[in-house]
Amino acid sequence: MDRFSWSNGLLEINETLVIQQRGVRLYDGDEKSKLDVGVALLSTHRLIWRDIKNHECCMSMPLSQIIFFEEQAAGIGKSAKIVIHLHPSPANKEPGPLQNSKYSYIKLSFKEHGQIEFYRRLTEEMTQRRWENTPVSQPISSGTGSQSGRTRAVGIVGIERKIEEKRKETDKNISEAFEDLSKLMVKAKEMVELSRSIATKIKDKQGDITEDETIRFKSYLLSMGIANPVTRETHGSGTHYHMQLAKQLGDMLQAPLEERGGMMALTEVYCLVNRARGMELLSPEDLLNACKMFESLKLPLRLRVFDSGVMVVQLQSHSEEEMIASALDSVSEKGSLTAEELAKLLGLSVLLSKERLLLAEKMGHLCRDDSVEGLRFYINVF
Amino acid sequence: MHRRGVGAGAIAKKKLAEAKYKERGTVLAEDQIAQMSKQLETFKSNLEEFASKHKQEIRKNSQFRVQFQEMCATIGVDPLASGKGFWSEMLGVGDFYYELGVQIIEVCLALKHRNGGLITLNELHQRVLKGRGKYAQDVSQDDLVRAIKKLKVMGNGFGMIPIGGSYLVQSVPAELNMDHTVVLQLAEKKGYVTVSEIRDGLKWETERACHVLAHLLKEGLAWMDTQAAGEGQYWLPALFSELASRDVTPEEANQMTP
């Protein structure tokens, strides 16, 4: 305990508070110190201890004094401790609570717990050794603690100052980024105008541009993120990228579709595929454009849009008649069904079982009972 | 005086002019496509340079993302249209928003049995942040709104209803017209609404109010409290604040409908 020096506990400019813990008693070696329980503070540069009741009683030690430290588990009637082994004091050490100690280690006893986190943070600081990068001036010892009332305030000011510096740095980066971004956008705008001109020509004189060039043009639009005015007239034609995607999806979705009764909502597919990819994710439009190509690529999947606007991917093998037949079976078995009940029965999502029932109704096989209790379907006996 | 061109000669002349124009037009378009190809290469390397300097800004700063998106929209570019786009590949904006889309879908799906597919943007924001964990990149409400706009193309009924200064996010294809929307907005203050309040506040006939409320009940967007003093109150689970409600299991939700 003779390594400590009296301190006012104020943080220096480059010093940051890392963690503080109440209820800590100091031990000089194995002996309890005469001091009461206090607050232990760990900063990037020092270990500080302050008496809880008497704020003027405050001391600190540079972290460079620490050789190593270890945990001492709690026992019966004993709090957990951290034992800190120390280098000998330098000759110019400022006076502290104890002149000479026979021990070269101290203990922090955590009467109100918190030792695990404190230990972790201490380990971090001792590994990073941040005090070596940003040296602070030796704290001026003040025997009288007249400034201790302001201790906390100045400490916070130090933190605020750091935040302000960081913000200025960030601002500078942002404004530079904006400048560069603006220049980039000017070039992008030129490309947009060029592409509009090309698109107009293609529209007016369909057949004069080769198929190859049209495909190339579309891929340029895709790269730039420019909406394709051409495909609004021709349907389903995507780029090579979408064709590849469509084939990948064809392989990837077989098993999941079978598990789910042959049909999945497009949003479900989106989540499934992107979760599997992890990175280089598909945009919703990528997925949609790829699915639109299933038919032309002769893949065994189809994109289907219901009257409600809901889009699904379904296995081609899953015929409409099968779906309706299974829905009818379930309804006649139970007398009547809501979408939720059918969903539970068949292990489908509510959205898709509702579509199935609506489809059967459209075909005239079911009729509905629409009330505030919900939508219920019965076999159509009319 | 110039006679308007009729007759075989004039027609032939016209055809010749058309053919020449066509030919010129074709060449021009071809040239332009080649020109675009070159410009694209230049742009790509400019973007790469930008990305190497500023990719972090986009990642870390949601304000910057807003500005970036608005600039793109102004010039007619959608950086989120495709994962294969330059913006997405080089700046990494794509993955950020597409992943957000997945998280939004999952949150909405998980809560659908409770709120019928309607959720406040605030609650969605909180839940998405929670799901992302504390070390993940920060996400702003503007980010959510843009991700939702993209989700719309998949036809699952994603939409945003303006309400009380913010939005309700709809994630089911329930038909909600202007009448329904305005009743939702009326209910926003207290989380519920009654027939008389609609009559007095909106000056509608009782039948119109009941019709709208019945639809909301049917779609699972509203629950009716018949035990309230006075007339029945129609509550919107989407508007329950997180603190005031506890999570309801699907079974419980089924039991609650009369």
Coordinates of C-alpha atoms in Angstrom, one line a residue, chain A residues 136-280:
Chain A
V136 CA -0.7 12.2 -18.7
S137 CA 1.2 14.6 -16.5
Q138 CA 1.9 13.5 -12.9
P139 CA -1.2 14.4 -10.9
I140 CA -0.5 17.2 -8.6
S141 CA -1.1 16.0 -5.1
S142 CA -3.4 18.1 -3.1
G143 CA -3.4 17.3 0.6
T144 CA -6.6 19.3 1.1
G145 CA -9.4 17.9 -0.8
S146 CA -11.0 21.3 -1.6
Q147 CA -11.5 20.3 -5.1
S148 CA -13.0 16.9 -4.3
G149 CA -16.5 18.4 -4.5
R150 CA -15.8 19.1 -8.2
T151 CA -14.1 15.8 -8.8
R152 CA -17.0 14.2 -10.6
A153 CA -17.8 17.2 -12.7
V154 CA -14.3 17.6 -14.1
G155 CA -14.1 13.9 -14.8
I156 CA -17.3 14.2 -16.9
V157 CA -15.9 17.2 -18.7
G158 CA -12.9 15.1 -19.7
I159 CA -15.2 12.5 -21.2
E160 CA -17.3 15.2 -22.9
R161 CA -14.2 16.7 -24.4
K162 CA -13.3 13.3 -25.9
I163 CA -16.7 12.9 -27.4
E164 CA -16.5 16.4 -28.9
E165 CA -13.2 15.6 -30.5
K166 CA -14.5 12.4 -31.9
R167 CA -17.5 14.2 -33.3
K168 CA -15.4 16.8 -35.0
E169 CA -13.3 14.1 -36.6
T170 CA -16.4 12.3 -37.8
D171 CA -17.8 15.5 -39.2
K172 CA -14.7 16.2 -41.2
N173 CA -14.9 12.7 -42.6
I174 CA -18.5 13.1 -43.4
S175 CA -18.1 16.4 -45.3
E176 CA -15.3 14.9 -47.3
A177 CA -17.4 11.9 -48.0
F178 CA -20.3 14.1 -49.1
E179 CA -18.1 16.0 -51.5
D180 CA -16.8 12.8 -53.1
L181 CA -20.4 11.5 -53.2
S182 CA -21.7 14.5 -55.0
K183 CA -19.0 14.2 -57.7
L184 CA -20.0 10.6 -58.1
M185 CA -23.6 11.4 -58.4
V186 CA -23.0 13.9 -61.2
K187 CA -21.4 11.1 -63.2
A188 CA -24.2 8.7 -62.3
K189 CA -26.7 11.2 -63.5
E190 CA -25.1 11.4 -66.9
M191 CA -25.4 7.6 -67.2
V192 CA -29.1 7.8 -66.2
E193 CA -29.8 10.3 -69.0
L194 CA -27.8 8.3 -71.5
S195 CA -29.7 5.2 -70.6
R196 CA -33.1 7.0 -71.0
S197 CA -32.1 8.1 -74.5
I198 CA -31.1 4.5 -75.4
A199 CA -34.3 3.1 -73.9
T200 CA -36.4 5.5 -75.9
K201 CA -34.7 4.4 -79.1
I202 CA -35.2 0.7 -78.3
K203 CA -38.9 1.2 -77.6
D204 CA -39.5 3.1 -80.8
K205 CA -37.6 0.8 -83.1
Q206 CA -38.0 -2.6 -81.6
G207 CA -36.1 -5.2 -83.7
D208 CA -33.3 -2.9 -84.8
I209 CA -31.2 -3.4 -81.9
T210 CA -29.9 -7.0 -81.6
E211 CA -31.1 -9.2 -78.9
D212 CA -27.6 -9.4 -77.5
E213 CA -27.3 -5.7 -77.2
T214 CA -30.6 -5.4 -75.4
I215 CA -29.4 -8.0 -72.9
R216 CA -26.2 -6.1 -72.4
F217 CA -28.0 -2.9 -72.0
K218 CA -30.3 -4.5 -69.4
S219 CA -27.3 -5.7 -67.4
Y220 CA -25.9 -2.1 -67.5
L221 CA -29.1 -0.8 -66.0
L222 CA -29.0 -3.5 -63.4
S223 CA -25.5 -2.5 -62.4
M224 CA -26.4 1.1 -62.0
G225 CA -29.8 0.5 -60.4
I226 CA -31.7 2.3 -63.1
A227 CA -35.3 1.2 -63.6
N228 CA -35.7 -0.6 -66.9
P229 CA -38.4 1.0 -69.0
V230 CA -38.1 -1.8 -71.6
T231 CA -39.1 -4.7 -69.5
R232 CA -42.4 -3.1 -68.7
E233 CA -43.4 -4.1 -72.2
T234 CA -41.7 -7.4 -72.6
H235 CA -42.5 -9.8 -69.8
G236 CA -40.3 -11.8 -67.5
S237 CA -37.0 -11.2 -69.3
G238 CA -34.3 -10.6 -66.9
T239 CA -30.5 -10.7 -67.3
H240 CA -28.1 -13.6 -67.3
Y241 CA -27.7 -13.0 -63.6
H242 CA -31.4 -13.7 -63.1
M243 CA -31.3 -16.8 -65.2
Q244 CA -28.5 -18.1 -63.1
L245 CA -30.3 -17.3 -59.9
A246 CA -33.4 -19.0 -61.2
K247 CA -31.5 -22.2 -61.7
Q248 CA -30.0 -22.0 -58.3
L249 CA -33.4 -21.4 -56.8
G250 CA -34.7 -24.4 -58.7
D251 CA -32.2 -26.6 -56.9
M252 CA -32.3 -25.0 -53.6
L253 CA -36.1 -24.8 -53.1
Q254 CA -37.1 -28.4 -54.0
A255 CA -36.8 -29.8 -50.5
P256 CA -38.2 -26.9 -48.6
L257 CA -41.2 -26.7 -50.9
E258 CA -41.9 -30.4 -50.5
E259 CA -41.8 -30.0 -46.7
R260 CA -44.3 -27.2 -46.9
G261 CA -46.9 -28.8 -49.0
G262 CA -45.5 -27.6 -52.3
M263 CA -46.0 -23.9 -51.8
M264 CA -44.2 -21.0 -50.1
A265 CA -44.9 -17.3 -49.9
L266 CA -42.3 -15.2 -51.7
T267 CA -41.3 -13.5 -48.5
E268 CA -40.7 -16.9 -46.9
V269 CA -38.4 -17.8 -49.8
Y270 CA -36.6 -14.4 -49.5
C271 CA -35.9 -15.1 -45.8
L272 CA -34.9 -18.7 -46.4
V273 CA -32.5 -17.9 -49.2
N274 CA -30.9 -14.9 -47.7
R275 CA -30.4 -16.6 -44.3
A276 CA -28.7 -19.4 -46.1
R277 CA -26.4 -17.1 -48.1
G278 CA -25.2 -15.0 -45.2
M279 CA -23.7 -12.4 -47.5
E280 CA -24.1 -11.2 -51.0

